mmCIF file of C-alpha atoms and ligand atoms in Angstrom:
data_model
loop_
_atom_site.group_PDB
_atom_site.id
_atom_site.type_symbol
_atom_site.label_atom_id
_atom_site.label_comp_id
_atom_site.label_asym_id
_atom_site.label_seq_id
_atom_site.Cartn_x
_atom_site.Cartn_y
_atom_site.Cartn_z
ATOM 1 C CA MET R 4 0.000 0.000 0.000
ATOM 2 C CA LEU R 5 0.979 3.640 -0.302
ATOM 3 C CA GLN R 6 2.779 5.316 2.526
ATOM 4 C CA ARG R 7 0.854 7.742 4.693
ATOM 5 C CA ASN R 8 1.941 11.382 4.565
ATOM 6 C CA PRO R 9 4.083 11.437 7.745
ATOM 7 C CA GLY R 10 2.606 14.839 8.645
ATOM 8 C CA PHE R 11 -0.699 13.202 9.581
ATOM 9 C CA ALA R 12 0.930 10.828 12.038
ATOM 10 C CA ASN R 13 2.596 13.851 13.640
ATOM 11 C CA LEU R 14 -0.685 15.645 14.329
ATOM 12 C CA THR R 15 -1.532 15.638 18.009
ATOM 13 C CA ALA R 16 -5.019 14.767 19.305
ATOM 14 C CA GLY R 17 -7.991 15.798 17.182
ATOM 15 C CA TYR R 18 -8.561 19.304 15.969
ATOM 16 C CA LEU R 19 -9.871 21.409 18.840
ATOM 17 C CA PHE R 20 -13.399 22.065 17.607
ATOM 18 C CA PRO R 21 -14.358 18.457 16.802
ATOM 19 C CA GLU R 22 -13.252 17.543 20.355
ATOM 20 C CA ILE R 23 -15.495 20.260 21.789
ATOM 21 C CA ALA R 24 -18.382 18.961 19.677
ATOM 22 C CA ARG R 25 -17.694 15.428 20.888
ATOM 23 C CA ARG R 26 -17.889 16.434 24.564
ATOM 24 C CA LYS R 27 -20.970 18.533 23.954
ATOM 25 C CA ASN R 28 -22.758 15.659 22.177
ATOM 26 C CA GLU R 29 -21.815 13.216 24.886
ATOM 27 C CA TYR R 30 -23.253 15.559 27.515
ATOM 28 C CA ALA R 31 -26.410 16.077 25.453
ATOM 29 C CA LYS R 32 -26.898 12.313 25.170
ATOM 30 C CA SER R 33 -26.850 11.829 28.925
ATOM 31 C CA HIS R 34 -28.886 15.013 29.565
ATOM 32 C CA PRO R 35 -31.505 14.921 26.800
ATOM 33 C CA ASP R 36 -33.542 17.795 28.276
ATOM 34 C CA ALA R 37 -30.637 20.189 28.777
ATOM 35 C CA LYS R 38 -30.841 23.232 26.553
ATOM 36 C CA ILE R 39 -27.178 23.743 25.794
ATOM 37 C CA ILE R 40 -26.028 27.179 24.648
ATOM 38 C CA SER R 41 -22.838 27.379 22.630
ATOM 39 C CA LEU R 42 -20.439 30.260 23.085
ATOM 40 C CA GLY R 43 -17.620 27.988 22.031
ATOM 41 C CA VAL R 44 -16.796 27.530 18.362
ATOM 42 C CA GLY R 45 -16.527 30.988 16.798
ATOM 43 C CA ASN R 46 -19.473 30.589 14.453
ATOM 44 C CA THR R 47 -21.647 33.504 13.381
ATOM 45 C CA THR R 48 -25.359 33.402 14.216
ATOM 46 C CA GLU R 49 -27.017 36.512 12.804
ATOM 47 C CA PRO R 50 -28.575 36.366 9.320
ATOM 48 C CA LEU R 51 -26.973 37.887 6.250
ATOM 49 C CA THR R 52 -28.210 41.432 5.799
ATOM 50 C CA PRO R 53 -31.083 41.861 3.300
ATOM 51 C CA HIS R 54 -28.909 43.812 0.883
ATOM 52 C CA ILE R 55 -26.294 41.044 0.649
ATOM 53 C CA ALA R 56 -28.851 38.238 0.492
ATOM 54 C CA LYS R 57 -30.730 39.984 -2.327
ATOM 55 C CA ALA R 58 -27.587 40.587 -4.381
ATOM 56 C CA MET R 59 -26.756 36.892 -4.220
ATOM 57 C CA SER R 60 -30.289 35.677 -4.893
ATOM 58 C CA ASP R 61 -30.714 38.025 -7.905
ATOM 59 C CA TYR R 62 -27.403 36.831 -9.266
ATOM 60 C CA ALA R 63 -28.214 33.160 -8.687
ATOM 61 C CA LEU R 64 -31.532 33.500 -10.521
ATOM 62 C CA ALA R 65 -29.829 35.273 -13.411
ATOM 63 C CA LEU R 66 -27.450 32.329 -13.722
ATOM 64 C CA GLY R 67 -30.504 30.390 -14.870
ATOM 65 C CA THR R 68 -30.921 32.640 -17.911
ATOM 66 C CA ALA R 69 -28.957 32.758 -21.159
ATOM 67 C CA GLN R 70 -27.919 36.382 -20.631
ATOM 68 C CA GLY R 71 -27.052 36.024 -16.962
ATOM 69 C CA TYR R 72 -25.113 32.773 -17.123
ATOM 70 C CA SER R 73 -21.359 32.669 -16.631
ATOM 71 C CA GLY R 74 -18.937 29.775 -16.134
ATOM 72 C CA TYR R 75 -15.368 30.033 -14.886
ATOM 73 C CA GLY R 76 -14.621 33.608 -13.898
ATOM 74 C CA GLU R 77 -11.620 35.844 -14.346
ATOM 75 C CA ASP R 78 -8.308 34.227 -13.447
ATOM 76 C CA TYR R 79 -7.671 35.767 -10.028
ATOM 77 C CA GLY R 80 -11.245 36.658 -9.091
ATOM 78 C CA SER R 81 -13.599 39.378 -10.270
ATOM 79 C CA SER R 82 -11.623 42.508 -11.117
ATOM 80 C CA ALA R 83 -14.502 44.649 -9.821
ATOM 81 C CA LEU R 84 -14.207 42.900 -6.463
ATOM 82 C CA ARG R 85 -10.421 43.155 -6.327
ATOM 83 C CA LYS R 86 -10.662 46.866 -6.982
ATOM 84 C CA LYS R 87 -13.429 47.292 -4.393
ATOM 85 C CA ILE R 88 -11.441 45.422 -1.728
ATOM 86 C CA ALA R 89 -8.347 47.542 -2.413
ATOM 87 C CA GLU R 90 -10.393 50.755 -2.078
ATOM 88 C CA GLU R 91 -12.513 49.811 0.912
ATOM 89 C CA PHE R 92 -10.018 47.922 3.076
ATOM 90 C CA TYR R 93 -6.759 49.624 2.134
ATOM 91 C CA PRO R 94 -7.754 53.232 1.416
ATOM 92 C CA GLY R 95 -4.458 54.767 2.509
ATOM 93 C CA GLU R 96 -2.158 51.848 1.774
ATOM 94 C CA ASN R 97 -1.933 52.043 -1.996
ATOM 95 C CA ILE R 98 -2.752 48.397 -2.531
ATOM 96 C CA ASP R 99 -3.025 47.550 -6.207
ATOM 97 C CA PRO R 100 -5.985 45.315 -7.218
ATOM 98 C CA ASP R 101 -3.305 43.055 -8.739
ATOM 99 C CA GLU R 102 -2.126 42.370 -5.205
ATOM 100 C CA VAL R 103 -5.586 41.247 -4.010
ATOM 101 C CA PHE R 104 -6.691 37.621 -4.470
ATOM 102 C CA PRO R 105 -10.295 36.745 -3.579
ATOM 103 C CA SER R 106 -10.601 33.240 -2.183
ATOM 104 C CA ASP R 107 -12.866 30.774 -0.466
ATOM 105 C CA GLY R 108 -11.716 31.985 2.949
ATOM 106 C CA ALA R 109 -8.784 32.872 5.144
ATOM 107 C CA LYS R 110 -8.291 29.351 6.495
ATOM 108 C CA CYS R 111 -7.936 27.978 2.975
ATOM 109 C CA ASP R 112 -5.448 30.717 2.075
ATOM 110 C CA ILE R 113 -3.377 30.033 5.194
ATOM 111 C CA ALA R 114 -3.151 26.380 4.144
ATOM 112 C CA ARG R 115 -2.207 27.243 0.556
ATOM 113 C CA ILE R 116 0.388 29.832 1.575
ATOM 114 C CA GLN R 117 2.445 27.076 3.175
ATOM 115 C CA THR R 118 2.907 25.565 -0.282
ATOM 116 C CA LEU R 119 4.747 28.755 -1.331
ATOM 117 C CA PHE R 120 7.541 28.249 1.157
ATOM 118 C CA GLY R 121 7.881 24.480 1.247
ATOM 119 C CA ARG R 122 8.595 22.173 4.155
ATOM 120 C CA GLU R 123 12.071 23.479 4.957
ATOM 121 C CA VAL R 124 10.818 26.843 6.216
ATOM 122 C CA ASN R 125 11.075 27.826 9.890
ATOM 123 C CA VAL R 126 7.751 28.607 11.502
ATOM 124 C CA ALA R 127 6.875 30.885 14.413
ATOM 125 C CA VAL R 128 3.419 31.229 15.932
ATOM 126 C CA GLN R 129 1.867 33.250 18.676
ATOM 127 C CA ASP R 130 1.046 31.028 21.609
ATOM 128 C CA PRO R 131 -1.934 30.743 21.978
ATOM 129 C CA SER R 132 -3.112 30.926 18.398
ATOM 130 C CA TYR R 133 -5.695 29.810 15.859
ATOM 131 C CA PRO R 134 -4.964 26.049 15.481
ATOM 132 C CA VAL R 135 -4.649 26.113 11.686
ATOM 133 C CA TYR R 136 -1.190 27.737 11.709
ATOM 134 C CA VAL R 137 0.335 24.851 13.629
ATOM 135 C CA ASP R 138 -1.753 21.984 12.261
ATOM 136 C CA GLY R 139 -1.299 23.208 8.686
ATOM 137 C CA SER R 140 2.461 23.362 9.220
ATOM 138 C CA VAL R 141 2.391 19.839 10.628
ATOM 139 C CA ILE R 142 0.525 18.434 7.636
ATOM 140 C CA SER R 143 2.827 20.238 5.204
ATOM 141 C CA GLY R 144 5.867 18.797 6.987
ATOM 142 C CA ALA R 145 7.323 22.157 8.035
ATOM 143 C CA ALA R 146 6.642 21.590 11.748
ATOM 144 C CA GLY R 147 8.827 18.508 12.048
ATOM 145 C CA ALA R 148 8.425 16.002 14.856
ATOM 146 C CA ASN R 149 6.489 16.482 18.049
ATOM 147 C CA SER R 150 8.862 16.607 20.998
ATOM 148 C CA GLY R 151 6.078 16.225 23.522
ATOM 149 C CA THR R 152 5.980 19.904 24.417
ATOM 150 C CA GLY R 153 5.527 21.171 20.875
ATOM 151 C CA TYR R 154 6.901 20.752 17.367
ATOM 152 C CA GLU R 155 10.627 20.951 16.806
ATOM 153 C CA GLY R 156 10.294 23.104 13.712
ATOM 154 C CA ILE R 157 7.978 25.636 15.351
ATOM 155 C CA VAL R 158 8.919 28.481 17.652
ATOM 156 C CA TYR R 159 6.077 29.241 20.058
ATOM 157 C CA MET R 160 5.972 32.891 21.083
ATOM 158 C CA PRO R 161 4.097 33.099 24.388
ATOM 159 C CA CYS R 162 1.505 35.880 24.545
ATOM 160 C CA THR R 163 0.578 36.298 28.166
ATOM 161 C CA ALA R 164 -0.959 38.843 30.478
ATOM 162 C CA GLU R 165 2.598 39.631 31.580
ATOM 163 C CA ASN R 166 3.668 40.822 28.114
ATOM 164 C CA ASP R 167 0.268 42.350 27.330
ATOM 165 C CA PHE R 168 -0.262 39.533 24.808
ATOM 166 C CA PHE R 169 2.410 40.825 22.458
ATOM 167 C CA PRO R 170 5.233 38.291 22.071
ATOM 168 C CA ASP R 171 8.941 38.481 22.656
ATOM 169 C CA LEU R 172 10.310 38.089 19.118
ATOM 170 C CA SER R 173 13.890 37.402 20.099
ATOM 171 C CA GLN R 174 13.504 33.582 19.958
ATOM 172 C CA VAL R 175 12.318 33.642 16.333
ATOM 173 C CA LYS R 176 14.866 32.209 13.902
ATOM 174 C CA LYS R 177 16.089 34.004 10.822
ATOM 175 C CA ASN R 178 14.125 33.191 7.640
ATOM 176 C CA SER R 179 10.930 32.277 9.483
ATOM 177 C CA LEU R 180 7.346 32.350 8.439
ATOM 178 C CA ILE R 181 5.714 34.271 11.305
ATOM 179 C CA TYR R 182 1.990 33.759 11.791
ATOM 180 C CA PHE R 183 0.490 36.771 13.484
ATOM 181 C CA CYS R 184 -3.171 37.441 14.201
ATOM 182 C CA SER R 185 -4.540 40.832 15.281
ATOM 183 C CA PRO R 186 -7.120 41.336 16.697
ATOM 184 C CA ASN R 187 -6.152 38.005 18.079
ATOM 185 C CA ASN R 188 -8.151 34.859 18.275
ATOM 186 C CA PRO R 189 -8.284 33.739 21.079
ATOM 187 C CA THR R 190 -6.797 36.482 23.299
ATOM 188 C CA GLY R 191 -8.716 39.395 21.779
ATOM 189 C CA LYS R 192 -5.566 41.519 21.776
ATOM 190 C CA ALA R 193 -5.428 44.127 19.009
ATOM 191 C CA SER R 194 -1.801 45.115 18.563
ATOM 192 C CA THR R 195 -0.865 48.777 18.529
ATOM 193 C CA LYS R 196 0.919 50.594 15.752
ATOM 194 C CA GLU R 197 4.084 50.657 17.816
ATOM 195 C CA GLU R 198 3.945 46.895 18.425
ATOM 196 C CA LEU R 199 3.304 46.066 14.792
ATOM 197 C CA SER R 200 6.142 48.377 13.778
ATOM 198 C CA ARG R 201 8.426 46.321 16.002
ATOM 199 C CA LEU R 202 7.157 43.157 14.324
ATOM 200 C CA VAL R 203 7.771 44.521 10.820
ATOM 201 C CA GLU R 204 11.182 45.844 11.754
ATOM 202 C CA PHE R 205 12.108 42.435 13.149
ATOM 203 C CA ALA R 206 10.883 40.646 10.025
ATOM 204 C CA LEU R 207 12.813 42.939 7.686
ATOM 205 C CA LYS R 208 15.981 42.605 9.694
ATOM 206 C CA ASN R 209 15.763 38.819 9.997
ATOM 207 C CA GLU R 210 14.427 38.071 6.522
ATOM 208 C CA CYS R 211 11.147 36.706 7.787
ATOM 209 C CA VAL R 212 7.725 36.766 6.154
ATOM 210 C CA ILE R 213 4.705 37.662 8.287
ATOM 211 C CA ILE R 214 1.406 35.979 7.529
ATOM 212 C CA PHE R 215 -0.885 38.578 9.017
ATOM 213 C CA ASP R 216 -4.349 37.250 9.809
ATOM 214 C CA ALA R 217 -6.714 40.223 9.946
ATOM 215 C CA ALA R 218 -9.977 38.247 10.054
ATOM 216 C CA TYR R 219 -11.241 40.398 12.951
ATOM 217 C CA SER R 220 -10.057 43.822 11.803
ATOM 218 C CA GLU R 221 -13.608 45.111 11.420
ATOM 219 C CA PHE R 222 -14.185 44.558 15.136
ATOM 220 C CA ILE R 223 -11.607 47.199 16.023
ATOM 221 C CA SER R 224 -13.422 50.128 17.584
ATOM 222 C CA ASP R 225 -10.399 52.118 18.764
ATOM 223 C CA PRO R 226 -9.502 54.376 15.793
ATOM 224 C CA ASN R 227 -5.837 54.481 16.844
ATOM 225 C CA LEU R 228 -5.330 50.756 16.276
ATOM 226 C CA PRO R 229 -4.160 49.564 12.846
ATOM 227 C CA LYS R 230 -6.599 47.374 10.914
ATOM 228 C CA SER R 231 -4.069 46.145 8.389
ATOM 229 C CA ILE R 232 -0.375 45.277 8.573
ATOM 230 C CA PHE R 233 0.088 47.459 5.500
ATOM 231 C CA GLN R 234 -0.559 50.522 7.647
ATOM 232 C CA ILE R 235 2.943 49.854 8.940
ATOM 233 C CA GLU R 236 5.921 51.269 7.050
ATOM 234 C CA GLY R 237 7.922 48.538 5.311
ATOM 235 C CA ALA R 238 5.254 45.811 5.607
ATOM 236 C CA LYS R 239 4.915 45.421 1.858
ATOM 237 C CA ARG R 240 8.429 44.002 1.798
ATOM 238 C CA CYS R 241 7.775 41.375 4.474
ATOM 239 C CA ALA R 242 4.082 40.564 4.862
ATOM 240 C CA ILE R 243 1.125 38.772 3.340
ATOM 241 C CA GLU R 244 -2.283 39.611 4.764
ATOM 242 C CA VAL R 245 -5.223 37.226 4.869
ATOM 243 C CA GLN R 246 -8.718 38.551 5.339
ATOM 244 C CA SER R 247 -12.238 37.225 5.390
ATOM 245 C CA LEU R 248 -15.856 38.289 5.340
ATOM 246 C CA SER R 249 -16.700 35.295 7.539
ATOM 247 C CA LYS R 250 -16.824 37.073 10.881
ATOM 248 C CA PRO R 251 -17.758 40.686 9.955
ATOM 249 C CA ALA R 252 -20.414 39.848 7.356
ATOM 250 C CA GLY R 253 -21.531 36.364 8.372
ATOM 251 C CA PHE R 254 -19.895 34.699 5.342
ATOM 252 C CA THR R 255 -18.837 31.641 7.379
ATOM 253 C CA GLY R 256 -21.087 29.493 5.177
ATOM 254 C CA VAL R 257 -21.112 31.613 2.007
ATOM 255 C CA ARG R 258 -17.258 31.565 1.921
ATOM 256 C CA LEU R 259 -15.314 34.589 0.822
ATOM 257 C CA GLY R 260 -11.945 35.866 1.930
ATOM 258 C CA TRP R 261 -8.851 37.215 0.254
ATOM 259 C CA SER R 262 -5.116 37.471 0.512
ATOM 260 C CA VAL R 263 -2.994 40.520 -0.215
ATOM 261 C CA VAL R 264 0.401 39.602 -1.633
ATOM 262 C CA PRO R 265 2.409 42.753 -2.354
ATOM 263 C CA LYS R 266 4.540 42.980 -5.472
ATOM 264 C CA ASP R 267 7.408 44.268 -3.327
ATOM 265 C CA LEU R 268 7.613 40.949 -1.475
ATOM 266 C CA LYS R 269 10.503 38.826 -2.745
ATOM 267 C CA PHE R 270 11.979 35.394 -2.038
ATOM 268 C CA SER R 271 15.633 35.233 -1.061
ATOM 269 C CA GLY R 272 16.742 34.820 -4.692
ATOM 270 C CA GLY R 273 14.745 37.893 -5.705
ATOM 271 C CA ALA R 274 11.815 36.038 -7.311
ATOM 272 C CA SER R 275 8.395 37.653 -6.862
ATOM 273 C CA VAL R 276 6.108 36.029 -4.281
ATOM 274 C CA ASN R 277 3.133 37.690 -5.967
ATOM 275 C CA LYS R 278 3.960 35.904 -9.259
ATOM 276 C CA ASP R 279 4.218 32.478 -7.627
ATOM 277 C CA TRP R 280 0.992 33.117 -5.732
ATOM 278 C CA LYS R 281 -0.737 33.921 -9.020
ATOM 279 C CA ARG R 282 0.597 30.718 -10.460
ATOM 280 C CA LEU R 283 -0.463 28.733 -7.411
ATOM 281 C CA MET R 284 -3.952 30.236 -7.308
ATOM 282 C CA THR R 285 -4.599 29.498 -10.994
ATOM 283 C CA THR R 286 -3.105 26.015 -10.751
ATOM 284 C CA LEU R 287 -4.574 24.716 -7.495
ATOM 285 C CA PHE R 288 -7.657 26.894 -7.096
ATOM 286 C CA ASN R 289 -10.317 27.677 -9.636
ATOM 287 C CA GLY R 290 -11.752 30.823 -8.129
ATOM 288 C CA VAL R 291 -14.413 31.768 -5.611
ATOM 289 C CA SER R 292 -18.050 31.031 -6.298
ATOM 290 C CA ASN R 293 -19.363 33.847 -8.474
ATOM 291 C CA ILE R 294 -22.440 34.074 -6.246
ATOM 292 C CA ALA R 295 -20.252 34.665 -3.190
ATOM 293 C CA GLN R 296 -18.285 37.319 -5.063
ATOM 294 C CA GLN R 297 -21.528 39.100 -5.866
ATOM 295 C CA GLY R 298 -22.426 38.962 -2.173
ATOM 296 C CA ALA R 299 -19.020 40.427 -1.315
ATOM 297 C CA LEU R 300 -19.495 43.313 -3.739
ATOM 298 C CA ALA R 301 -22.802 44.083 -2.009
ATOM 299 C CA ALA R 302 -21.189 43.781 1.438
ATOM 300 C CA LEU R 303 -18.571 46.340 0.451
ATOM 301 C CA ASP R 304 -20.843 49.003 -1.016
ATOM 302 C CA GLU R 305 -22.254 51.802 1.066
ATOM 303 C CA ILE R 306 -25.431 50.040 2.204
ATOM 304 C CA GLY R 307 -23.563 46.792 2.802
ATOM 305 C CA ARG R 308 -20.890 48.489 4.895
ATOM 306 C CA ARG R 309 -23.544 50.184 7.022
ATOM 307 C CA GLU R 310 -25.426 46.916 7.579
ATOM 308 C CA MET R 311 -22.198 45.054 8.315
ATOM 309 C CA ARG R 312 -21.356 47.691 10.941
ATOM 310 C CA SER R 313 -24.641 47.090 12.744
ATOM 311 C CA VAL R 314 -24.102 43.311 12.897
ATOM 312 C CA ILE R 315 -20.600 43.863 14.313
ATOM 313 C CA GLU R 316 -22.040 46.277 16.899
ATOM 314 C CA TYR R 317 -24.573 43.617 17.834
ATOM 315 C CA TYR R 318 -21.827 41.065 18.537
ATOM 316 C CA LEU R 319 -19.725 43.613 20.416
ATOM 317 C CA GLU R 320 -22.740 44.421 22.603
ATOM 318 C CA ASN R 321 -23.074 40.688 23.289
ATOM 319 C CA ALA R 322 -19.437 40.733 24.351
ATOM 320 C CA ARG R 323 -20.032 43.607 26.770
ATOM 321 C CA ILE R 324 -23.034 41.779 28.271
ATOM 322 C CA ILE R 325 -20.903 38.682 28.832
ATOM 323 C CA GLU R 326 -18.114 40.839 30.210
ATOM 324 C CA LYS R 327 -20.425 42.275 32.869
ATOM 325 C CA THR R 328 -21.293 38.763 34.016
ATOM 326 C CA VAL R 329 -17.818 37.248 34.075
ATOM 327 C CA ARG R 330 -16.278 40.242 35.832
ATOM 328 C CA LYS R 331 -18.298 39.099 38.859
ATOM 329 C CA TRP R 332 -16.479 35.752 38.947
ATOM 330 C CA LYS R 333 -14.166 35.175 41.833
ATOM 331 C CA ASN R 334 -10.754 33.667 41.104
ATOM 332 C CA ALA R 335 -10.948 34.726 37.468
ATOM 333 C CA GLU R 336 -9.132 37.419 35.532
ATOM 334 C CA VAL R 337 -10.973 38.753 32.522
ATOM 335 C CA PHE R 338 -9.153 40.121 29.488
ATOM 336 C CA PHE R 339 -11.445 41.948 27.125
ATOM 337 C CA THR R 340 -10.342 44.725 24.839
ATOM 338 C CA GLY R 341 -13.595 45.750 23.169
ATOM 339 C CA ASN R 342 -11.875 45.221 19.787
ATOM 340 C CA SER R 343 -12.774 41.592 19.152
ATOM 341 C CA PRO R 344 -15.690 39.232 19.746
ATOM 342 C CA TYR R 345 -13.678 37.202 22.274
ATOM 343 C CA LEU R 346 -13.259 37.257 26.037
ATOM 344 C CA TRP R 347 -10.133 35.581 27.351
ATOM 345 C CA ILE R 348 -10.364 34.506 30.980
ATOM 346 C CA ARG R 349 -7.743 33.094 33.293
ATOM 347 C CA PHE R 350 -8.382 30.756 36.218
ATOM 348 C CA ALA R 351 -4.913 30.593 37.730
ATOM 349 C CA GLY R 352 -3.867 27.072 38.723
ATOM 350 C CA GLN R 353 -6.777 25.380 36.944
ATOM 351 C CA LYS R 354 -6.818 23.243 33.798
ATOM 352 C CA SER R 355 -8.756 24.642 30.830
ATOM 353 C CA TRP R 356 -10.506 21.376 29.969
ATOM 354 C CA ASP R 357 -11.607 20.963 33.613
ATOM 355 C CA ILE R 358 -13.183 24.409 33.517
ATOM 356 C CA PHE R 359 -14.773 23.556 30.176
ATOM 357 C CA ASP R 360 -16.338 20.394 31.622
ATOM 358 C CA LYS R 361 -17.472 22.153 34.790
ATOM 359 C CA ILE R 362 -19.142 25.026 32.917
ATOM 360 C CA LEU R 363 -20.835 22.563 30.568
ATOM 361 C CA ASP R 364 -22.020 20.450 33.460
ATOM 362 C CA GLU R 365 -23.171 23.229 35.784
ATOM 363 C CA CYS R 366 -24.321 25.905 33.329
ATOM 364 C CA ARG R 367 -24.999 23.938 30.152
ATOM 365 C CA VAL R 368 -22.898 26.477 28.283
ATOM 366 C CA VAL R 369 -20.166 25.483 25.834
ATOM 367 C CA ILE R 370 -17.055 27.627 25.893
ATOM 368 C CA THR R 371 -13.574 26.957 24.471
ATOM 369 C CA PRO R 372 -10.665 25.643 26.581
ATOM 370 C CA GLY R 373 -7.643 27.876 26.120
ATOM 371 C CA ALA R 374 -5.204 24.960 26.133
ATOM 372 C CA GLY R 375 -6.576 23.995 22.717
ATOM 373 C CA PHE R 376 -4.870 27.087 21.280
ATOM 374 C CA GLY R 377 -1.390 26.264 22.540
ATOM 375 C CA PRO R 378 0.569 25.628 25.747
ATOM 376 C CA ALA R 379 0.308 29.253 26.922
ATOM 377 C CA GLY R 380 -3.487 28.956 26.742
ATOM 378 C CA GLU R 381 -3.549 26.545 29.688
ATOM 379 C CA SER R 382 -5.663 27.869 32.612
ATOM 380 C CA PHE R 383 -7.572 30.131 30.236
ATOM 381 C CA VAL R 384 -10.936 29.782 28.570
ATOM 382 C CA ARG R 385 -12.307 31.724 25.629
ATOM 383 C CA ILE R 386 -15.912 32.837 25.470
ATOM 384 C CA ASN R 387 -17.175 34.128 22.172
ATOM 385 C CA ALA R 388 -19.827 36.751 21.612
ATOM 386 C CA PHE R 389 -21.495 35.159 18.598
ATOM 387 C CA GLY R 390 -25.071 34.284 19.548
ATOM 388 C CA HIS R 391 -28.643 35.520 19.480
ATOM 389 C CA ARG R 392 -29.134 38.134 22.188
ATOM 390 C CA ALA R 393 -31.705 36.024 24.056
ATOM 391 C CA ASP R 394 -29.306 33.061 24.175
ATOM 392 C CA VAL R 395 -26.442 35.239 25.343
ATOM 393 C CA GLU R 396 -28.631 36.681 28.101
ATOM 394 C CA GLU R 397 -29.787 33.231 29.161
ATOM 395 C CA ALA R 398 -26.188 31.977 29.129
ATOM 396 C CA CYS R 399 -25.216 34.923 31.345
ATOM 397 C CA ARG R 400 -27.971 34.129 33.839
ATOM 398 C CA ARG R 401 -26.549 30.626 34.149
ATOM 399 C CA LEU R 402 -22.915 31.705 34.204
ATOM 400 C CA GLU R 403 -23.496 34.368 36.830
ATOM 401 C CA LYS R 404 -23.417 31.838 39.652
ATOM 402 C CA PHE R 405 -20.468 29.864 38.351
ATOM 403 C CA GLU R 406 -17.720 29.403 40.843
ATOM 404 C CA ILE R 407 -14.571 27.362 40.819
HETATM 405 C C1 PLP F 134 -12.539 32.307 11.770
HETATM 406 C C2 PLP F 134 -11.128 32.588 11.503
HETATM 407 C C3 PLP F 134 -10.616 32.463 10.216
HETATM 408 C C4 PLP F 134 -11.416 31.719 9.184
HETATM 409 O O1 PLP F 134 -11.777 32.390 8.150
HETATM 410 P P1 PLP F 134 -12.525 31.737 6.933
HETATM 411 O O2 PLP F 134 -12.466 32.859 5.987
HETATM 412 O O3 PLP F 134 -13.910 31.387 7.384
HETATM 413 O O4 PLP F 134 -11.780 30.534 6.440
HETATM 414 C C5 PLP F 134 -9.305 32.842 9.971
HETATM 415 N N1 PLP F 134 -8.530 33.282 10.971
HETATM 416 C C6 PLP F 134 -8.983 33.380 12.213
HETATM 417 C C7 PLP F 134 -8.074 33.862 13.283
HETATM 418 C C8 PLP F 134 -10.294 33.030 12.516
HETATM 419 O O5 PLP F 134 -10.725 33.083 13.770
#
């Protein structure tokens, strides 16, 4: 028989979210009447706005007519959409539509980006971080073997309350791929301009490439905080940004994201990363659904932007409601910045999965154990603010009395 890709054998326990689902289902089986509320997996709950839904439904119906039908689209995505993204998301950054690549989502782009750099690349991740950076590196072979405390080919950069959730970069090797997420999932930290300048400076000096995950940029409410890495001087020479309409516009099921790969970004031999990315995207990816692209165009016009804003405000209000409740907890430290839909909570000396089980058992609320995001997430839990208001309020009533 064929040999198994060794990367799969190197993966540790299951992916975090399936494990959460497994525990939730097990609990539901033994407590059939329990009405479980999930504030765990970061999945959006509020409907698409009418403007976006109509744009997609009109387009889908037109596909059933001779005049409205279209097959494969333009090579790197609709040029109208690429232009719109450049204007709306990078107004002061001079991003050329040729540097914008619409895709089926940020997670998919993160996975594909690894192909650009091959398995020999060094990898650095924030710890804790979105599991895809590590697991994707493991599957691609870049992470190397698991030493028991982490992967040999990965440098974990602890982001803790003590360093205000911005990592010490000094351990990162030269020529590394640095995954960096701001506002951060799970910690909620939105890095400042000064911090991101330090990151860019480090990358330029040490010939690193930053994969900047900006999936939550629209949740930033403090106008002084950068929403894109390209707001930082020099970033076009050392960064790729991935973005998504999943969280701000509820496109988790529709699927639309994009990457920005600047023309100034070069491999060590001087070859253009943008050119290889174009080649990769046309070779291994056949474009985003045209219906989703139509939805994205609607999301980015004036009405769409306004409606998107109100959905984000709704989730942020959920977050503030949850914050009020959890601030009453004894023995817990709450980290909430107001710039992301996540609350990051520390129970010093406790194990994250124990807290997860206890909250599920006593409150019938599903949250996310911080340890699932990396070793530095131990003792923390993440609560997300995606949910219908009534469910969030009910969850808060139950959580109010929680004690450890
Ligand atoms: C949800 C999430 C994504 C996923 O985006 P998709 O566009 O739905 O693939 C990417 N990055 C982070 C940090 C996320 O939390």
